[in-house]
Tab-separated table of C-alpha atoms in Angstrom:
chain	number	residue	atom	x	y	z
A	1	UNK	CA	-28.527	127.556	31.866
A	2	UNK	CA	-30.955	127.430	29.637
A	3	UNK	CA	-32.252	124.952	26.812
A	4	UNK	CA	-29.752	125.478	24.034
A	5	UNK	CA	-31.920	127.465	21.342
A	6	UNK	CA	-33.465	129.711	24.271
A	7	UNK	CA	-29.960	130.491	25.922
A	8	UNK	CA	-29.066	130.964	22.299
A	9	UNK	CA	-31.819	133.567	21.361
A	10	UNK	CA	-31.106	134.996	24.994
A	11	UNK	CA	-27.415	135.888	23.526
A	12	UNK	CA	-27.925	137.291	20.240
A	13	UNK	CA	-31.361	139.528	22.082
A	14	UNK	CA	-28.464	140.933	24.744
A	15	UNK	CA	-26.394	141.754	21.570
A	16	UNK	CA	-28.738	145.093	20.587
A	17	UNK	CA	-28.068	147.901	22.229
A	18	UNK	CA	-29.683	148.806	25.678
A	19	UNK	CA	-30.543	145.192	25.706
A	20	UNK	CA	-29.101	143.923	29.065
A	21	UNK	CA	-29.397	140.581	30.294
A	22	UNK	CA	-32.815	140.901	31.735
A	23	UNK	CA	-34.279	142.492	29.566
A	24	UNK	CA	-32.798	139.735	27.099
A	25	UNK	CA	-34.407	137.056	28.796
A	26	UNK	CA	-37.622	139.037	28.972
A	27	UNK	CA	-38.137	139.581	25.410
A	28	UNK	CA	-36.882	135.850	24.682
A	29	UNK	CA	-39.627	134.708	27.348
A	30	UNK	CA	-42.035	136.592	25.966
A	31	UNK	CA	-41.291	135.038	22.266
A	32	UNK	CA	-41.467	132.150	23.839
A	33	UNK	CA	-45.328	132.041	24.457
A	34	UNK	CA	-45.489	134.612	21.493
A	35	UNK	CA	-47.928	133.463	18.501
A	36	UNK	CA	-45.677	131.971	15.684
A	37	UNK	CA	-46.910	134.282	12.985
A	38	UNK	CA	-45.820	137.035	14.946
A	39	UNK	CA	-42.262	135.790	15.777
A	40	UNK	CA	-42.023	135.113	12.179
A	41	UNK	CA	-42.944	138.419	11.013
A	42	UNK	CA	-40.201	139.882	13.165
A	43	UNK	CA	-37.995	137.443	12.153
A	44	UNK	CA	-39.130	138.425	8.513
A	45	UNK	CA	-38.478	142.304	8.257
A	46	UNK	CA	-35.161	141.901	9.950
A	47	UNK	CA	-34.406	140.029	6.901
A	48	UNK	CA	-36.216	142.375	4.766
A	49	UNK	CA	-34.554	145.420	6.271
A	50	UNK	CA	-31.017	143.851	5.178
A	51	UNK	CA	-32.172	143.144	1.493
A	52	UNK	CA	-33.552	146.221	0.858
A	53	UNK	CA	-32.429	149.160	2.522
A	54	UNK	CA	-29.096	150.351	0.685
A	55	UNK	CA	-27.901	153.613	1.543
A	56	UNK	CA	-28.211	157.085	-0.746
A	57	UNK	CA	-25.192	156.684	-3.150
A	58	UNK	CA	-25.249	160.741	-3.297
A	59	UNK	CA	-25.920	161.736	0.256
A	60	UNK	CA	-25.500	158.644	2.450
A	61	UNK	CA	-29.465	158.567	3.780
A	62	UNK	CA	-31.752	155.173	4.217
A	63	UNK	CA	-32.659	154.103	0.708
A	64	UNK	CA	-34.537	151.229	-0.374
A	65	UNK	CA	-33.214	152.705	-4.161
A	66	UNK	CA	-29.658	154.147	-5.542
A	67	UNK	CA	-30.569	157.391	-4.368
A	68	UNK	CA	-32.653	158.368	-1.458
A	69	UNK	CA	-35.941	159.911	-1.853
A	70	UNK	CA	-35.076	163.747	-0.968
A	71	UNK	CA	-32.223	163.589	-3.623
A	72	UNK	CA	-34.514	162.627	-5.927
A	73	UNK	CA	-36.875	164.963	-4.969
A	74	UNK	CA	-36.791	167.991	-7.728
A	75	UNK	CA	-38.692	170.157	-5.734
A	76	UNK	CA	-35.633	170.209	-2.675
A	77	UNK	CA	-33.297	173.055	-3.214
A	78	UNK	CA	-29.855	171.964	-4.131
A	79	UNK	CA	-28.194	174.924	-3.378
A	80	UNK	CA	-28.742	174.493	0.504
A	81	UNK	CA	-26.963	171.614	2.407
A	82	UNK	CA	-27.965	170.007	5.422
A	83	UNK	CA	-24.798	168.101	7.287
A	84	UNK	CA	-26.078	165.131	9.875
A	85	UNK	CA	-24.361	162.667	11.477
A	86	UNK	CA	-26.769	160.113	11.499
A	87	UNK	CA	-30.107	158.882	9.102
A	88	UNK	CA	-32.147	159.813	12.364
A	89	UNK	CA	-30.986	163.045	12.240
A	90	UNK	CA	-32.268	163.570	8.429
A	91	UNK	CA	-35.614	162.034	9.861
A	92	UNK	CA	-35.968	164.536	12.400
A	93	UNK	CA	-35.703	167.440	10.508
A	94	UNK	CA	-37.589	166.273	7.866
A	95	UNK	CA	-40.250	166.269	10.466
A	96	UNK	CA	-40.075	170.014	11.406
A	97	UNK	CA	-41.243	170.623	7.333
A	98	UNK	CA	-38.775	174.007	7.876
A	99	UNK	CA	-35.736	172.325	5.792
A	100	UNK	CA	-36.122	172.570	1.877
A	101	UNK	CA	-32.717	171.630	1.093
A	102	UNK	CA	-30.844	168.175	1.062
A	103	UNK	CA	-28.737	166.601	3.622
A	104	UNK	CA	-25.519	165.006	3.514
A	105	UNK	CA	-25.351	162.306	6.326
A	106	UNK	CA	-21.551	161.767	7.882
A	107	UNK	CA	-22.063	158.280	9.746
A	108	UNK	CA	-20.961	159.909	12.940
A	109	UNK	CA	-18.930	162.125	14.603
A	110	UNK	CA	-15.396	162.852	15.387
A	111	UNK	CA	-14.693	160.620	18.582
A	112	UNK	CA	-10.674	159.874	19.024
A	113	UNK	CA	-11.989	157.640	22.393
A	114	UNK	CA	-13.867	155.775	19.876
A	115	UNK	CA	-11.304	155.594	17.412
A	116	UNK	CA	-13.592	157.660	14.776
A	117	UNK	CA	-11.147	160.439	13.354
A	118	UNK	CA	-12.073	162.436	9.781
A	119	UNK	CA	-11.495	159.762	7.190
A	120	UNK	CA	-13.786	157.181	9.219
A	121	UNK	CA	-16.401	159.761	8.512
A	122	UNK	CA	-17.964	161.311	5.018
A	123	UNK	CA	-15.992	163.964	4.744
A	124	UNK	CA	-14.670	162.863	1.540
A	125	UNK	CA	-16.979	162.152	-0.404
A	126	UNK	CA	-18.931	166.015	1.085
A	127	UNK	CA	-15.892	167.379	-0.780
A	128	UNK	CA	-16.530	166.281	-4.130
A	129	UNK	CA	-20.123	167.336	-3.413
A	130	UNK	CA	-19.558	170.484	-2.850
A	131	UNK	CA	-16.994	170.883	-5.912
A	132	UNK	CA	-18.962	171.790	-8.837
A	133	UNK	CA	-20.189	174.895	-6.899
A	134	UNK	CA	-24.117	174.256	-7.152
A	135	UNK	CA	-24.143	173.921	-2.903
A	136	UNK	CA	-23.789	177.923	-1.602
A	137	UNK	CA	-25.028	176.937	1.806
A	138	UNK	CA	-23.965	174.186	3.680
A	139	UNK	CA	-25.467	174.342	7.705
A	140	UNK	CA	-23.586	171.953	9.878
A	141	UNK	CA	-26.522	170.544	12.027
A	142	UNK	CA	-24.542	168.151	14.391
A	143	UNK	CA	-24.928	166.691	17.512
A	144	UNK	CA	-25.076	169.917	20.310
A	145	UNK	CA	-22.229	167.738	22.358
A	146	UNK	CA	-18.325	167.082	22.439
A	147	UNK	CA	-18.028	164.832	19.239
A	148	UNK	CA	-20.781	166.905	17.164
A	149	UNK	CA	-19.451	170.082	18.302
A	150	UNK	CA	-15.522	168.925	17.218
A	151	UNK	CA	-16.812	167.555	13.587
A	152	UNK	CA	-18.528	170.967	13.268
A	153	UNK	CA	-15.297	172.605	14.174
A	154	UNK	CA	-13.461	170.828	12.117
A	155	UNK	CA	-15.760	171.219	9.105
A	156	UNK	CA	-15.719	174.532	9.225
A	157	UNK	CA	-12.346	174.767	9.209
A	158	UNK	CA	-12.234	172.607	5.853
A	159	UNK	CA	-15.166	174.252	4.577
A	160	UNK	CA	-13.333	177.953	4.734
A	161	UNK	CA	-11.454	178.005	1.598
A	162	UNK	CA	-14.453	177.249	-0.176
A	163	UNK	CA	-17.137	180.438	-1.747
A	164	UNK	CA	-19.457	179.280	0.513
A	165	UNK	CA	-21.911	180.268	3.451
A	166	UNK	CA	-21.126	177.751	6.311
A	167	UNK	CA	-23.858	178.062	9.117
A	168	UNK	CA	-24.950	176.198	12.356
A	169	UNK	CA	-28.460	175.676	13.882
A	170	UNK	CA	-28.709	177.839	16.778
A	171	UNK	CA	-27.871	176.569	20.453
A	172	UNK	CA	-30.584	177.608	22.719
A	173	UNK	CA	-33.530	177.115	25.318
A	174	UNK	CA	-35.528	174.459	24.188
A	175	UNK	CA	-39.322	175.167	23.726
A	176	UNK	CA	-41.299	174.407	26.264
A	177	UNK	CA	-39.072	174.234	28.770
A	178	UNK	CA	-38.533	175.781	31.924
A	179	UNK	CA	-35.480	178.536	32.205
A	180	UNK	CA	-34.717	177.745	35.917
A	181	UNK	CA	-34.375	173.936	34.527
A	182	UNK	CA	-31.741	174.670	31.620
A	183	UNK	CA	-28.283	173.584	32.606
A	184	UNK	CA	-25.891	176.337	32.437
A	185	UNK	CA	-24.080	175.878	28.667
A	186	UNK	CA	-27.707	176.029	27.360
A	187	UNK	CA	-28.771	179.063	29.542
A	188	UNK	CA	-25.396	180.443	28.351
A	189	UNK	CA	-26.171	180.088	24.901
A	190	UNK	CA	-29.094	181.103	24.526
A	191	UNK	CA	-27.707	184.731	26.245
A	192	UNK	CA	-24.988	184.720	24.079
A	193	UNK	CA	-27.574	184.322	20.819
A	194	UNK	CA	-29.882	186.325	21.785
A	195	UNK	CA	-32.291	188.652	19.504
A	196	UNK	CA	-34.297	191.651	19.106
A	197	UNK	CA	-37.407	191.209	20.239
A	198	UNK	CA	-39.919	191.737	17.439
B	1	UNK	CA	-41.712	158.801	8.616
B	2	UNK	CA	-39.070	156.561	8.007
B	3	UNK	CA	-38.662	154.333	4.487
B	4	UNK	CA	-41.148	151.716	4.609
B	5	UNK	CA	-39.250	148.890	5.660
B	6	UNK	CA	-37.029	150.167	8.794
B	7	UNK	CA	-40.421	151.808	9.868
B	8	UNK	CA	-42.116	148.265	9.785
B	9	UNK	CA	-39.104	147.177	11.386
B	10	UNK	CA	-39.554	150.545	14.429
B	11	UNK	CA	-42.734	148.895	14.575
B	12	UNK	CA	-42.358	144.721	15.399
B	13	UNK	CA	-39.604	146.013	17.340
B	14	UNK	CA	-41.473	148.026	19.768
B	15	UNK	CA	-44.071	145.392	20.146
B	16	UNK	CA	-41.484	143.702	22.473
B	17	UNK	CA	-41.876	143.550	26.254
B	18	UNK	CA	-39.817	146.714	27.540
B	19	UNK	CA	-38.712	148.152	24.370
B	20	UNK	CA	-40.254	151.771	24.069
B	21	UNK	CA	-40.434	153.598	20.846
B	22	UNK	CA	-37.153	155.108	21.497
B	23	UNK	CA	-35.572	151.940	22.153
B	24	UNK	CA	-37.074	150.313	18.901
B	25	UNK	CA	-35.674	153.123	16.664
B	26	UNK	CA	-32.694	152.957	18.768
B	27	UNK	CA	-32.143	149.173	18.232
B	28	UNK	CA	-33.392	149.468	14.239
B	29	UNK	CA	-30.926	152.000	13.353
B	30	UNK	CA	-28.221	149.528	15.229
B	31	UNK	CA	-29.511	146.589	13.294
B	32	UNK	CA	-29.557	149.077	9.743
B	33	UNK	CA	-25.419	149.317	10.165
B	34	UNK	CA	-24.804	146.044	11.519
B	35	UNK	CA	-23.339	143.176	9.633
B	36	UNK	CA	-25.834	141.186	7.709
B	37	UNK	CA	-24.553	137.405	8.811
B	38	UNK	CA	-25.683	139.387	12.351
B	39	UNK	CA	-28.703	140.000	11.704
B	40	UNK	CA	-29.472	136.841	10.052
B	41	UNK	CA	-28.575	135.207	12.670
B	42	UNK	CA	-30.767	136.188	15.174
B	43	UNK	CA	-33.689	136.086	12.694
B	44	UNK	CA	-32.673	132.474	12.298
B	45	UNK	CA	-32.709	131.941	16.309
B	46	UNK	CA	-36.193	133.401	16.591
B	47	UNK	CA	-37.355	130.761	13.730
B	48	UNK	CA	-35.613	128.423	15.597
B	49	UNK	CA	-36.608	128.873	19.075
B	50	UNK	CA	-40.633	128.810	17.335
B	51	UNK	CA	-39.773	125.560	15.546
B	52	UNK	CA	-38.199	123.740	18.254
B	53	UNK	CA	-38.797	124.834	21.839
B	54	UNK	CA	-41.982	123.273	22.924
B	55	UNK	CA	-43.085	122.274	26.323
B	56	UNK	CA	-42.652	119.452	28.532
B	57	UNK	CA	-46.088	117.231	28.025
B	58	UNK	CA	-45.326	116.237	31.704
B	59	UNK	CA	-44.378	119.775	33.580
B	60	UNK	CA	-45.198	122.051	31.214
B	61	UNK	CA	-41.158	123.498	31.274
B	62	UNK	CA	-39.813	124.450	28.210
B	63	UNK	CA	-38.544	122.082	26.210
B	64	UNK	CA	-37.127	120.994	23.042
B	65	UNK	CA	-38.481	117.320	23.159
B	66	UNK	CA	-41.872	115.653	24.091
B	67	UNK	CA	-40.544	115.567	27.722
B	68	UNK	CA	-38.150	118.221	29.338
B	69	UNK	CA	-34.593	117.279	30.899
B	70	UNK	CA	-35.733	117.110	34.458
B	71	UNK	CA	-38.800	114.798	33.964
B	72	UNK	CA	-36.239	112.382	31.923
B	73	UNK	CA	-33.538	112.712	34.238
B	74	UNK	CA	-33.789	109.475	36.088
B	75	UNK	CA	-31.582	111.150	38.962
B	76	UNK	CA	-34.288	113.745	40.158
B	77	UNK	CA	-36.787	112.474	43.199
B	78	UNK	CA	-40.503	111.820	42.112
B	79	UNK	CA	-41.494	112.008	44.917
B	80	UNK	CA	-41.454	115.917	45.568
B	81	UNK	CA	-42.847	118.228	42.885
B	82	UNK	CA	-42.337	121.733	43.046
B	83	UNK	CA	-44.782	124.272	41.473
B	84	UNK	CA	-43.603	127.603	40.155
B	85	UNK	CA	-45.722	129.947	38.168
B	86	UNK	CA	-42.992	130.494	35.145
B	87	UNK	CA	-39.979	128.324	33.058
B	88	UNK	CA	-37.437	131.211	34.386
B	89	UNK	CA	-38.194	130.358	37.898
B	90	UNK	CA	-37.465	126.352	37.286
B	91	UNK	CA	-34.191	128.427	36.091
B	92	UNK	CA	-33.555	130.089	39.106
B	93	UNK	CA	-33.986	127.321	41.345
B	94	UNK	CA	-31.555	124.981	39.359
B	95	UNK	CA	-29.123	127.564	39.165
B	96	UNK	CA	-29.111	127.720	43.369
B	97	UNK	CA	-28.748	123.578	42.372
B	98	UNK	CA	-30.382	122.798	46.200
B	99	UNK	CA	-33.562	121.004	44.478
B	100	UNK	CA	-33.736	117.402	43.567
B	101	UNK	CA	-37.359	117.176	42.694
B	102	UNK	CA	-38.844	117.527	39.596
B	103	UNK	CA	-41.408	120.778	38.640
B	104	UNK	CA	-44.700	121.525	38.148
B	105	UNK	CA	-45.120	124.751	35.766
B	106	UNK	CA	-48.314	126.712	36.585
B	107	UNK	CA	-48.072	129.302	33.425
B	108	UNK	CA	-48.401	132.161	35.023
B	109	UNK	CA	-50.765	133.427	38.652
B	110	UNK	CA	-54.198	134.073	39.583
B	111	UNK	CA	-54.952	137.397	38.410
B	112	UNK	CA	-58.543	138.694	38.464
B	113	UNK	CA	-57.597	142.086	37.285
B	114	UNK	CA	-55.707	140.406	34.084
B	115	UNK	CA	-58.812	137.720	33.691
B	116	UNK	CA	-56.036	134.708	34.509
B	117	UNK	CA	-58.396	132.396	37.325
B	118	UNK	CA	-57.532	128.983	37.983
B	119	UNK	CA	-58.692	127.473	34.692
B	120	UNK	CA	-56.357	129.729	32.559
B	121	UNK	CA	-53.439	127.605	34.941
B	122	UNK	CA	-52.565	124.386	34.530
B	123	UNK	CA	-53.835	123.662	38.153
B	124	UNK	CA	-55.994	120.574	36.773
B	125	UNK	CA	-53.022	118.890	34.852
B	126	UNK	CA	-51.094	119.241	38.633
B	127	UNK	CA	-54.568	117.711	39.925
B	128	UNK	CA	-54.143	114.441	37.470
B	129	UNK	CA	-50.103	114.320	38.251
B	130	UNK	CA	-51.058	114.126	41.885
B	131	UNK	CA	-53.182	111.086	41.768
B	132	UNK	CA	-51.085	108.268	40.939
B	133	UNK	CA	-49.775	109.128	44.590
B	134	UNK	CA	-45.908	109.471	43.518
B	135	UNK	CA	-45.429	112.423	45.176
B	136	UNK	CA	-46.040	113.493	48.635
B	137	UNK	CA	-44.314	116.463	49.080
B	138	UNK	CA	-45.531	119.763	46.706
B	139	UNK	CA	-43.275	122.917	47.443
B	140	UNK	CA	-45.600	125.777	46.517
B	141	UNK	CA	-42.685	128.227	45.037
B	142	UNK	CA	-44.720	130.765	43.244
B	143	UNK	CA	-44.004	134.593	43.298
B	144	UNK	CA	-43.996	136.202	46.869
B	145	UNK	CA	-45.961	139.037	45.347
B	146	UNK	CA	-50.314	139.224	45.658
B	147	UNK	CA	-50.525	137.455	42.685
B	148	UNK	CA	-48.288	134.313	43.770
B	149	UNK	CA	-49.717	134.946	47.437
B	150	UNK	CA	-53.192	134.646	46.047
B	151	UNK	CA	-52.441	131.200	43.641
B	152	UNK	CA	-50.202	129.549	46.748
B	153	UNK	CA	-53.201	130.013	48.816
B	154	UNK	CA	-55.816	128.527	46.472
B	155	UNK	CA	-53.824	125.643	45.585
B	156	UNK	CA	-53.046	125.258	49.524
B	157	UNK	CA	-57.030	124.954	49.804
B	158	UNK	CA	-57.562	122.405	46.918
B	159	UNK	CA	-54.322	119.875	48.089
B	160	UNK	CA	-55.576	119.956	51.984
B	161	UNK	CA	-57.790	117.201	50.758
B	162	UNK	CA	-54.659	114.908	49.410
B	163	UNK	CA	-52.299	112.648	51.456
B	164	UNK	CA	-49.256	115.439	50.945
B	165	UNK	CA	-47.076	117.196	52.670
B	166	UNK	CA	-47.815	121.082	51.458
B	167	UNK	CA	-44.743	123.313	51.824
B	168	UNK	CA	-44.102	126.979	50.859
B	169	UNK	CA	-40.641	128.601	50.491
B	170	UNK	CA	-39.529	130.467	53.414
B	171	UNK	CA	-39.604	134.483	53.441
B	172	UNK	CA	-37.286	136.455	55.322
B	173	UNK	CA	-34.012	138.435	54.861
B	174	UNK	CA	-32.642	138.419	51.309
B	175	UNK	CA	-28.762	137.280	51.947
B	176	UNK	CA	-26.262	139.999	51.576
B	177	UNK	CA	-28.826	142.563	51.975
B	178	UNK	CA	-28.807	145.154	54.999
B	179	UNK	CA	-31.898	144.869	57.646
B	180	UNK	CA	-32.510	148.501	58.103
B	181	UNK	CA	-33.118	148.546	53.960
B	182	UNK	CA	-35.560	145.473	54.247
B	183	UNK	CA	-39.360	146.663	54.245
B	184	UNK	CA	-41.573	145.947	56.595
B	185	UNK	CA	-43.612	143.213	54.998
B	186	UNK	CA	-40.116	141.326	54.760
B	187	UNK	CA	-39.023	142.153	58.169
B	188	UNK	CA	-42.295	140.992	59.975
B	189	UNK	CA	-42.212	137.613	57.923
B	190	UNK	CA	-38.435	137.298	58.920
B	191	UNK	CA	-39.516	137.721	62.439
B	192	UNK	CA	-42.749	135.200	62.312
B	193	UNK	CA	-40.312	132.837	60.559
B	194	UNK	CA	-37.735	132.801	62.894
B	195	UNK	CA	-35.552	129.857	63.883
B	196	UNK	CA	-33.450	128.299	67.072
B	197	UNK	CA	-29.927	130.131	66.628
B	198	UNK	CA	-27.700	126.939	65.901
């Protein structure tokens, strides 16, 4: 439909995720009357992003190095481990400043629909972590759904045999919420966790 | 928060039309695991769209020669010129492929509250494609919003003057759609526009 490069931008812009077709041709309008040196900045850290970042050869997190900046860190404590699925989940704890440990980052979580069983995940490779017995916590902070709640399970399961203390965070009502707006599961949770009141 | 470069890349990201800052870190952390011929390619598009897509000297369409496809095509009729505000509306009315004219693109609508007037259009290029006499028919086809309203009705003003035959599209009924769901504005111009049943 439209002039071969812009129908072609058009397609690869409808590629990235929650990028429909209109909102495809949006952006790709928008580049259209966009000043060069801006299109060509974008075009230059996707590039950028590619060369550099590498992944943490110890826990799996964004690197631009071998290893990521927390396990290089000698001031995190390596006897508390931090599961994730995801990089984004390391960068959102990191922003609570409560976590002093490191993380070890799965690349998911188990999802038969999607095909994504144990081995497709870093399960492996947490293993051989965990082997020289320097780890005596590990908390399992996945996803509070179906797929993070099943890895959890079946990490725990794994992690049994080992001498070690295998926690999760706590379900709950979120802060700053409203009760009488917390679906039931959460509302349940949080009653089934609750604590002395100090 | 994030290593410097997928932060930089959160950031040219969410300067895009319609991507949040969810979206952006949503889309990085896509492009982050995704194949690196991927991603090269569409930073290659977006250097290609800049270095090749330019506009029609004629209609001011995008093109990616000195003249677009329409104004070569020896097929379409000079003699009626249709003005739209935007390339993706030439887009939409070749796609109903009803129009044999050729196009007149405005670059946008009179817009006092976003400083666009009449000069920021290219209402005095239209002015100097008039003149040779060529055309007597311009189809006004601009938005039916204020903003298209308001630019149809100026440019109604400054033709009277000319030897042409002014049109606008018609309004009314959207096909397929239910009356009862129309609103009102749509429903009163469907009744002022209505035709001898055939």
């Amino acid at each position: 439909m439209y002039e071969g490069v812009v129908q072609d931008l058009i397609d690869e812009l409808g590629r990235l995720p929650g990028v429909g077709p209109k909102s495809a041709q949006r952006i790709a309008f928008h580049l259209l009357q966009a000043d060069p040196v801006d299109v060509r900045r974008l075009a230059d850290v996707l590039l950028e992003v590619k060369a550099k970042v590498k992944f943490c050869s110890t826990c799996f997190n964004v690197s631009e190095d071998e290893q990521c900046r927390i396990c290089r860190d000698p001031r995190r404590d390596p006897s508390v481990l931090c599961v994730v699925e995801e990089y984004k989940d390391v960068v959102a704890i990191e922003r609570t400043r409560e976590y002093r440990g490191r993380y070890h980052v799965l690349g998911g979580a188990i999802s038969p629909i999607d095909g994504i069983g144990p081995d497709q995940l870093r399960i492996r490779e947490l293993m051989t972590r965990l082997a020289d017995g320097v780890v005596t916590e590990v908390i399992l902070a996945t996803d509070p759904n179906l797929e993070g709640e099943a890895t959890a399970t079946y990490l725990t399961r794994m992690l049994k045999v080992m001498d070690l203390r295998v926690t999760r965070l706590a379900s709950g009502l979120p802060v700053g919420g409203d009760l009488e707006y917390a679906d039931e599961v959460t509302l349940g949770r949080a009653f089934a966790g609750r604590r002395a009141a100090e």
